[in-house]
Short mmCIF file of C-alpha atoms in Angstrom, two decimals:
data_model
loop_
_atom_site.label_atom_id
_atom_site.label_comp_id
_atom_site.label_asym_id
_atom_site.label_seq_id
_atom_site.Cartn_x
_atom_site.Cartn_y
_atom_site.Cartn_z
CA UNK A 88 -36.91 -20.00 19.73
CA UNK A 89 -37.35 -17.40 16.97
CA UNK A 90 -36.29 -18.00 13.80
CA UNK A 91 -32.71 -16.86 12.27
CA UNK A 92 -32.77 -14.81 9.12
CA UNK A 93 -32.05 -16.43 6.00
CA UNK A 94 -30.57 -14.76 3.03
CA UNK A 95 -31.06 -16.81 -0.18
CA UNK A 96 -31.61 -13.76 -2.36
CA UNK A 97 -30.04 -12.78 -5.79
CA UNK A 98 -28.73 -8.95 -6.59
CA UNK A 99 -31.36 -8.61 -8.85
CA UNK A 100 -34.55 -8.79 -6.00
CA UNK A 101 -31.98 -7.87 -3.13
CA UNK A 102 -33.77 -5.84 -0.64
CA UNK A 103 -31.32 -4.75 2.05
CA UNK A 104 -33.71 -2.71 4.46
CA UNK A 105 -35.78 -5.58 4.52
CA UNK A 106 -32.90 -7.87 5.57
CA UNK A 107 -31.40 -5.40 7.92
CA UNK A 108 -35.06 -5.46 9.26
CA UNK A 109 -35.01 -8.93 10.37
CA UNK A 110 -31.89 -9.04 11.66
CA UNK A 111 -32.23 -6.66 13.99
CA UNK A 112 -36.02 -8.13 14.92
CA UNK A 113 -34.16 -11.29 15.58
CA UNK A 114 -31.49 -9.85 17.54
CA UNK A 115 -34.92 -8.00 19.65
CA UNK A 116 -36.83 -11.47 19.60
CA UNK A 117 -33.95 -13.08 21.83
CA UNK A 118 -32.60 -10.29 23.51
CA UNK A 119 -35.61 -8.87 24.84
CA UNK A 120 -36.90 -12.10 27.07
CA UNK A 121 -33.13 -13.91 26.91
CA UNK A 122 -33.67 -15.35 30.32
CA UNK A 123 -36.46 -17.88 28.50
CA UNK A 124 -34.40 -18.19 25.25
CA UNK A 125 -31.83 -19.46 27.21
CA UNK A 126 -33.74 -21.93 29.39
CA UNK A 127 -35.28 -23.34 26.10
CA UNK A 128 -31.73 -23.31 24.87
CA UNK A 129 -30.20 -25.56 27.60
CA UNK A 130 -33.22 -27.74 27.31
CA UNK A 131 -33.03 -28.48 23.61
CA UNK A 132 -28.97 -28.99 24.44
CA UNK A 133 -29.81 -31.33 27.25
CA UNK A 134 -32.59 -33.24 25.46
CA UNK A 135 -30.10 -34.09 22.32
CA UNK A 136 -27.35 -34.72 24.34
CA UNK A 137 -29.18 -36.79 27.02
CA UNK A 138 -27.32 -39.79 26.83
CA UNK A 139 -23.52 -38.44 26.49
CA UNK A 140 -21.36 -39.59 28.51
CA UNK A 141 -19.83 -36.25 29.94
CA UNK A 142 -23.51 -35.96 31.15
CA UNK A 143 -24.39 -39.49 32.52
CA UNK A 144 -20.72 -39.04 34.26
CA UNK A 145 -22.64 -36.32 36.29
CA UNK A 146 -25.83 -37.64 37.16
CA UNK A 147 -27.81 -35.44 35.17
CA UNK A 148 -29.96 -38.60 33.89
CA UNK A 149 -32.01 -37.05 31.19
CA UNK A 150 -32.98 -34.32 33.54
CA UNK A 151 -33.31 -31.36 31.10
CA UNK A 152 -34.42 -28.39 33.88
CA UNK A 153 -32.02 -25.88 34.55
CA UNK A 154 -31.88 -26.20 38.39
CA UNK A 155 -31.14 -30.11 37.82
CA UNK A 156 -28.46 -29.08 35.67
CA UNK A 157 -27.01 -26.26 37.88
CA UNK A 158 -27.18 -28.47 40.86
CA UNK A 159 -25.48 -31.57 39.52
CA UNK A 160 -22.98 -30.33 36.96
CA UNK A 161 -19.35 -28.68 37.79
CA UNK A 162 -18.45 -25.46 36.92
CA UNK A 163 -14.88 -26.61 34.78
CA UNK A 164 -11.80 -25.51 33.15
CA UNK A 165 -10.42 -27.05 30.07
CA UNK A 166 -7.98 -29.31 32.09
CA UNK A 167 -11.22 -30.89 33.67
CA UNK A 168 -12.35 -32.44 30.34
CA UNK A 169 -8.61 -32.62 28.55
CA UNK A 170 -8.79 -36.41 28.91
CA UNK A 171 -12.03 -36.19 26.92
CA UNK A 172 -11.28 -34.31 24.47
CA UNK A 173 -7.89 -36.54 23.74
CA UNK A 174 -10.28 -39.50 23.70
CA UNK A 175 -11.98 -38.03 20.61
CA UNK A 176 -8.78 -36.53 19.29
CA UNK A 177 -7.57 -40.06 19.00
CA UNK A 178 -10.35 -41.84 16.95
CA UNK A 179 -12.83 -42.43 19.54
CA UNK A 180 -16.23 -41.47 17.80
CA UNK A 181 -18.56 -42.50 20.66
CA UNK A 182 -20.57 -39.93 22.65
CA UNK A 183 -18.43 -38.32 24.64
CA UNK A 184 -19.13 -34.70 24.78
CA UNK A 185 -22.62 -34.55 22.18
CA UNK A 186 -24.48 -36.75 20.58
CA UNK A 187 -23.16 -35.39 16.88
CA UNK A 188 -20.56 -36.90 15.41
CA UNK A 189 -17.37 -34.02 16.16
CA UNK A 190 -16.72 -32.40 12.48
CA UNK A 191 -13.31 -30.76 13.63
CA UNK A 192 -11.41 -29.36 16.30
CA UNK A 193 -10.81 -25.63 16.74
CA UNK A 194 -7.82 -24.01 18.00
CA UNK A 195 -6.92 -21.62 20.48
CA UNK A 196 -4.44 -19.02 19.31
CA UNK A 197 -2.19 -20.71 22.71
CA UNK A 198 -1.47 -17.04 24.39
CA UNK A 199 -3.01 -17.81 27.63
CA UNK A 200 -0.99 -20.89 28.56
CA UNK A 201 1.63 -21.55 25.59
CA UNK A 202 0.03 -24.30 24.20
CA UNK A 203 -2.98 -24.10 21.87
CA UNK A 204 -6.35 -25.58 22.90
CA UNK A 205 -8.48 -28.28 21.17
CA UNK A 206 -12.19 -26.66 20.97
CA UNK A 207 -14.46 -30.13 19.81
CA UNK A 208 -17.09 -28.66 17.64
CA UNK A 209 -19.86 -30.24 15.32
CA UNK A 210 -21.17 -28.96 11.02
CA UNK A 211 -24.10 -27.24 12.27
CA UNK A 212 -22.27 -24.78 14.67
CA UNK A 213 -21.06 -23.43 11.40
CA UNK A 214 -24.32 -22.35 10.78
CA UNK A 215 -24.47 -20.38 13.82
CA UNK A 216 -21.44 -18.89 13.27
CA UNK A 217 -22.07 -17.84 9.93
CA UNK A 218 -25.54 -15.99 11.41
CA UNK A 219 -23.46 -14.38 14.50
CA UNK A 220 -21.29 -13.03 11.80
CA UNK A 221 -24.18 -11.69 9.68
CA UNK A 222 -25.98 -9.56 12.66
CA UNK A 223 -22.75 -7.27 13.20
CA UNK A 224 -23.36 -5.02 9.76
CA UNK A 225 -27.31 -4.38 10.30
CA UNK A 226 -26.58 -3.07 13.56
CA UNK A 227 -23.49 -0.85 12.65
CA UNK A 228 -25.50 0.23 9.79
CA UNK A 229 -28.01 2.10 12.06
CA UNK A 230 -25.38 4.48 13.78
CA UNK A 231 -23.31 4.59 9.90
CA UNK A 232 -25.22 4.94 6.76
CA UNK A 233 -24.18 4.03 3.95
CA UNK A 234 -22.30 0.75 4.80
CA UNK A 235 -23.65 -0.84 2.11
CA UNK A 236 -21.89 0.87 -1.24
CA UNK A 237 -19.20 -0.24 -2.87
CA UNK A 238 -16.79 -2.52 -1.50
CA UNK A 239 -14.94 -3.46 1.47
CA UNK A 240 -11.25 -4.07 1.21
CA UNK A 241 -10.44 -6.52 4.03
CA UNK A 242 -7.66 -8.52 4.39
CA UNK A 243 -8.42 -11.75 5.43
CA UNK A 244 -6.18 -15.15 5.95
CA UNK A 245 -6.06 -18.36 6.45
CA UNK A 246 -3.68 -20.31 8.80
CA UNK A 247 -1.88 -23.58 8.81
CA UNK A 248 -4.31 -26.59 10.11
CA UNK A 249 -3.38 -30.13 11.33
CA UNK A 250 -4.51 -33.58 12.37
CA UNK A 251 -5.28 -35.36 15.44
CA UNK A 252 -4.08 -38.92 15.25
CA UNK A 253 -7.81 -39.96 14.82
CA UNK A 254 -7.84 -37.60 11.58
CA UNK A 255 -10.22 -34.73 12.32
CA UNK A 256 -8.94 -31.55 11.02
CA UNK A 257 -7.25 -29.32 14.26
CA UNK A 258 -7.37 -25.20 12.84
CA UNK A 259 -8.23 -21.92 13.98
CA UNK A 260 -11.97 -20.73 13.91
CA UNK A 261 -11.50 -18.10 11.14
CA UNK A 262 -9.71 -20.65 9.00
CA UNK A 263 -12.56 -23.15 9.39
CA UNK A 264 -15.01 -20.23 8.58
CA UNK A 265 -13.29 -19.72 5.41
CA UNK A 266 -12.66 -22.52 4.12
CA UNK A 267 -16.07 -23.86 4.46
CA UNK A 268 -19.52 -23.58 1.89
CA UNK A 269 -21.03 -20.81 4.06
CA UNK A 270 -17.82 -18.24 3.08
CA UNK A 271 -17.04 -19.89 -0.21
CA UNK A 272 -20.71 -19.99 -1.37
CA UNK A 273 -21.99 -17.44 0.59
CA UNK A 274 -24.66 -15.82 -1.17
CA UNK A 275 -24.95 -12.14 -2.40
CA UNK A 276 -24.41 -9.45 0.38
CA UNK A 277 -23.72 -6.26 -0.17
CA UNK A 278 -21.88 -6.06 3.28
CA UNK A 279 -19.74 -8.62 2.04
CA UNK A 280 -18.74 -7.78 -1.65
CA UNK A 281 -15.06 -8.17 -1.17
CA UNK A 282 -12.25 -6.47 -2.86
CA UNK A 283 -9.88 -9.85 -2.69
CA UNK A 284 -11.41 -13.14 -4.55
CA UNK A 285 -11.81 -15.83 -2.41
CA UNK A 286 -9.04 -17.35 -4.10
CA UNK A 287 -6.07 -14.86 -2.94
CA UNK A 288 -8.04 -15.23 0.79
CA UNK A 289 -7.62 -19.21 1.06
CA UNK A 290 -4.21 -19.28 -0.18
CA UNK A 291 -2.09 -20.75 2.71
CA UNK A 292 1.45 -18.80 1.54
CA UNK A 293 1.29 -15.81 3.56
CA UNK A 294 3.01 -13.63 1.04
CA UNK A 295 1.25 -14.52 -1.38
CA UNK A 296 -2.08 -13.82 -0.19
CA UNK A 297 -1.16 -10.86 1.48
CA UNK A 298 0.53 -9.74 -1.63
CA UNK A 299 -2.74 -10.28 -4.23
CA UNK A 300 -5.25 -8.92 -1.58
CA UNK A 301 -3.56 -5.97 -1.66
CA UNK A 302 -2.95 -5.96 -5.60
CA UNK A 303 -6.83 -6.47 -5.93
CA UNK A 304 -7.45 -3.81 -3.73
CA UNK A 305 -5.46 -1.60 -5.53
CA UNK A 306 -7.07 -2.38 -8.63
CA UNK A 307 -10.31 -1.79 -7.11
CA UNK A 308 -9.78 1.71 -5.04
CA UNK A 309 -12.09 4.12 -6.86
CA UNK A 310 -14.89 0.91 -5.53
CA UNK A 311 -13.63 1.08 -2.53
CA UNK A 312 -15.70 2.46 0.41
CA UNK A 313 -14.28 0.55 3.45
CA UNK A 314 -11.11 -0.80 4.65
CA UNK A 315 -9.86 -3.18 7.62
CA UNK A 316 -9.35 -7.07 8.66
CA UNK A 317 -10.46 -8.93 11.31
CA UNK A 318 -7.52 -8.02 13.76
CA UNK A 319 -6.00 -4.29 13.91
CA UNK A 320 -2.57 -6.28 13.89
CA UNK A 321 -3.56 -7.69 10.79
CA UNK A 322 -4.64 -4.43 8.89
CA UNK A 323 -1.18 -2.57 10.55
CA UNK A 324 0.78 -5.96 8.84
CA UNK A 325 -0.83 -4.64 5.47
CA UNK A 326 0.21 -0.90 5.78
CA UNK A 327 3.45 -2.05 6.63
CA UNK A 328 3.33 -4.66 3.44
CA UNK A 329 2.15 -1.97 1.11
CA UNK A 330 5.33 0.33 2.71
CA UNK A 331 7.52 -2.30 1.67
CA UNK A 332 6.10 -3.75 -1.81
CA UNK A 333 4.65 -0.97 -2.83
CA UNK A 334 6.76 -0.53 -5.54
CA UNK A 335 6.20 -4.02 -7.48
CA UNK A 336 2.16 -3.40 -6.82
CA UNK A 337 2.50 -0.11 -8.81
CA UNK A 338 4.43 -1.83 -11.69
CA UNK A 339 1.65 -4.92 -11.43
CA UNK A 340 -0.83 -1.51 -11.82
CA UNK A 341 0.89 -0.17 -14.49
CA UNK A 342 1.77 -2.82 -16.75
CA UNK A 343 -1.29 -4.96 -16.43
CA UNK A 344 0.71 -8.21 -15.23
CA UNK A 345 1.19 -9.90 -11.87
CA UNK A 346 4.84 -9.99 -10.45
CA UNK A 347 6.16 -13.35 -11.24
CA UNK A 348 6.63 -14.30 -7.50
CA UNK A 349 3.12 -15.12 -7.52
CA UNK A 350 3.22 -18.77 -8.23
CA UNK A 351 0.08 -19.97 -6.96
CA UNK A 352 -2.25 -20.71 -10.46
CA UNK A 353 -5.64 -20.09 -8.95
CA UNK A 354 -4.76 -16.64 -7.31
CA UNK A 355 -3.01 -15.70 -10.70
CA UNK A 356 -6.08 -16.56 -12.72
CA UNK A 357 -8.62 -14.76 -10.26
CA UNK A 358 -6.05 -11.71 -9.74
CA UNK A 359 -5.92 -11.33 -13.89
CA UNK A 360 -9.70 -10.97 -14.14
CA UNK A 361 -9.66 -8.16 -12.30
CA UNK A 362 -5.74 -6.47 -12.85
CA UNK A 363 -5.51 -4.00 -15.59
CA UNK A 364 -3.12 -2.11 -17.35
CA UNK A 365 -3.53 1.51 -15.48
CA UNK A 366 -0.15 3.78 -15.95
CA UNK A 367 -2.61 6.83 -15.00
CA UNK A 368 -3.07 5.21 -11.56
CA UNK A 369 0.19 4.86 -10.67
#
């Protein structure tokens, strides 16, 4: 399997074409003969996992080749393995599904069916995550320059989590995303030098959030080279929101101080090392 990317590298000896380089030889490396990538894939999957007990349910028997493992095991839906994944939900830490102990369970958003879905998923899938998420600006970057200056302002939120009666943490994936070391820590990237602190992103008051990642923004716009979120719905909430409140942003803007409304003390602190007194912008 070829190796991922790493970024561990300071502004000072940041060298983005290089980066953007292996990215995109990665995304070549596994694209280019995927039908052996994935074969090694399911292998290394079945080899770890050999002695689950979804798997020795099936009969797979440490088998790790992929016609073994197309021949014995079901194509399923989620209500196939809902009695498993309640299992773990309640406290049962015992192989079920992998042989890692389950970190957290992600949620569905509940559309489909009206009730959300419990997604069992282990630390290091962060990891993967985190490098899925670092691919999409290398290759955007080759069809728009420029990507790369100044900053972005996104708008980007947390929702409200839970917890199974066993006491793993139940959320959605972007929440988990955030809240964990590889956003929070998340070393220097020009593609991700944010407008909003992370402070004013992991706030769980909606209004609040929305409210100081705009004001930040704001504060920011002559920086500013891009603009979105993760969801069109999302950025259309925050041209609505700046419709509404635009009014107590511009008085934030021109007086140098954050509307009292803003009770939370860590997005006040990060929100008054950036806001400024700045009657000429407004």
């Amino acid at each position: 399997m070829p190796e991922a990317p790493k970024n561990t590298l300071k502004p000072s000896d940041y060298n983005l074409a290089e980066k953007n380089k292996r990215s995109l030889q990665f995304i070549e490396d596994v694209t280019s003969n995927s039908d052996e990538v994935q074969k090694r894939v399911l292998e290394e999957i079945l080899s770890r996992n050999a002695h689950v007990e979804y798997l020795q349910r099936h009969g797979l028997n440490g088998q790790t080749n992929r016609e073994t493992f197309k021949k014995v095991m079901p194509v399923i839906t989620y209500d196939d393995i809902q009695t498993d994944i309640n299992r773990i939900a309640n406290g049962d830490a015992s192989p079920i599904l992998c042989s890692n102990p389950i970190s957290e369970f992600l949620t569905s958003s509940g559309t489909s069916g009206g009730e959300r879905k419990l997604m069992p998923t282990i630390e290091e899938e962060l990891g993967r995550r985190s490098l899925l998420y670092s691919l999409l600006m290398p290759v955007m970057s080759q069809f728009v320059p420029g990507l790369e200056k100044g900053k972005g302002m996104y708008f980007l939120f947390i929702k409200s989590e839970a917890k199974t009666p066993g006491g793993l943490v139940a959320r959605p994936v972007l929440t988990s995303y955030y809240k964990s070391t590889h956003f929070k820590d998340r070393p220097y990237d020009p593609y991700t030098n944010y407008t909003s602190p992370n402070e004013t992103i992991l706030c769980p008051d909606s209004y609040q959030s929305m409210y100081s990642q705009m004001l930040c923004g704001l504060c920011q716009h002559e920086e500013v080279l891009r603009v979105g979120a993760v969801f069109a719905s999302g950025f259309i909430r925050a041209i609505r929101f700046l419709e509404k409140y635009w009014k107590f942003l511009a008085n934030d803007i021109r007086t140098g101080m954050i509307d009292p409304q803003i009770t939370d003390p860590s997005i006040r602190d990060a929100v008054m090392k950036i806001l400024k007194p700045d009657a000429k912008a407004c």
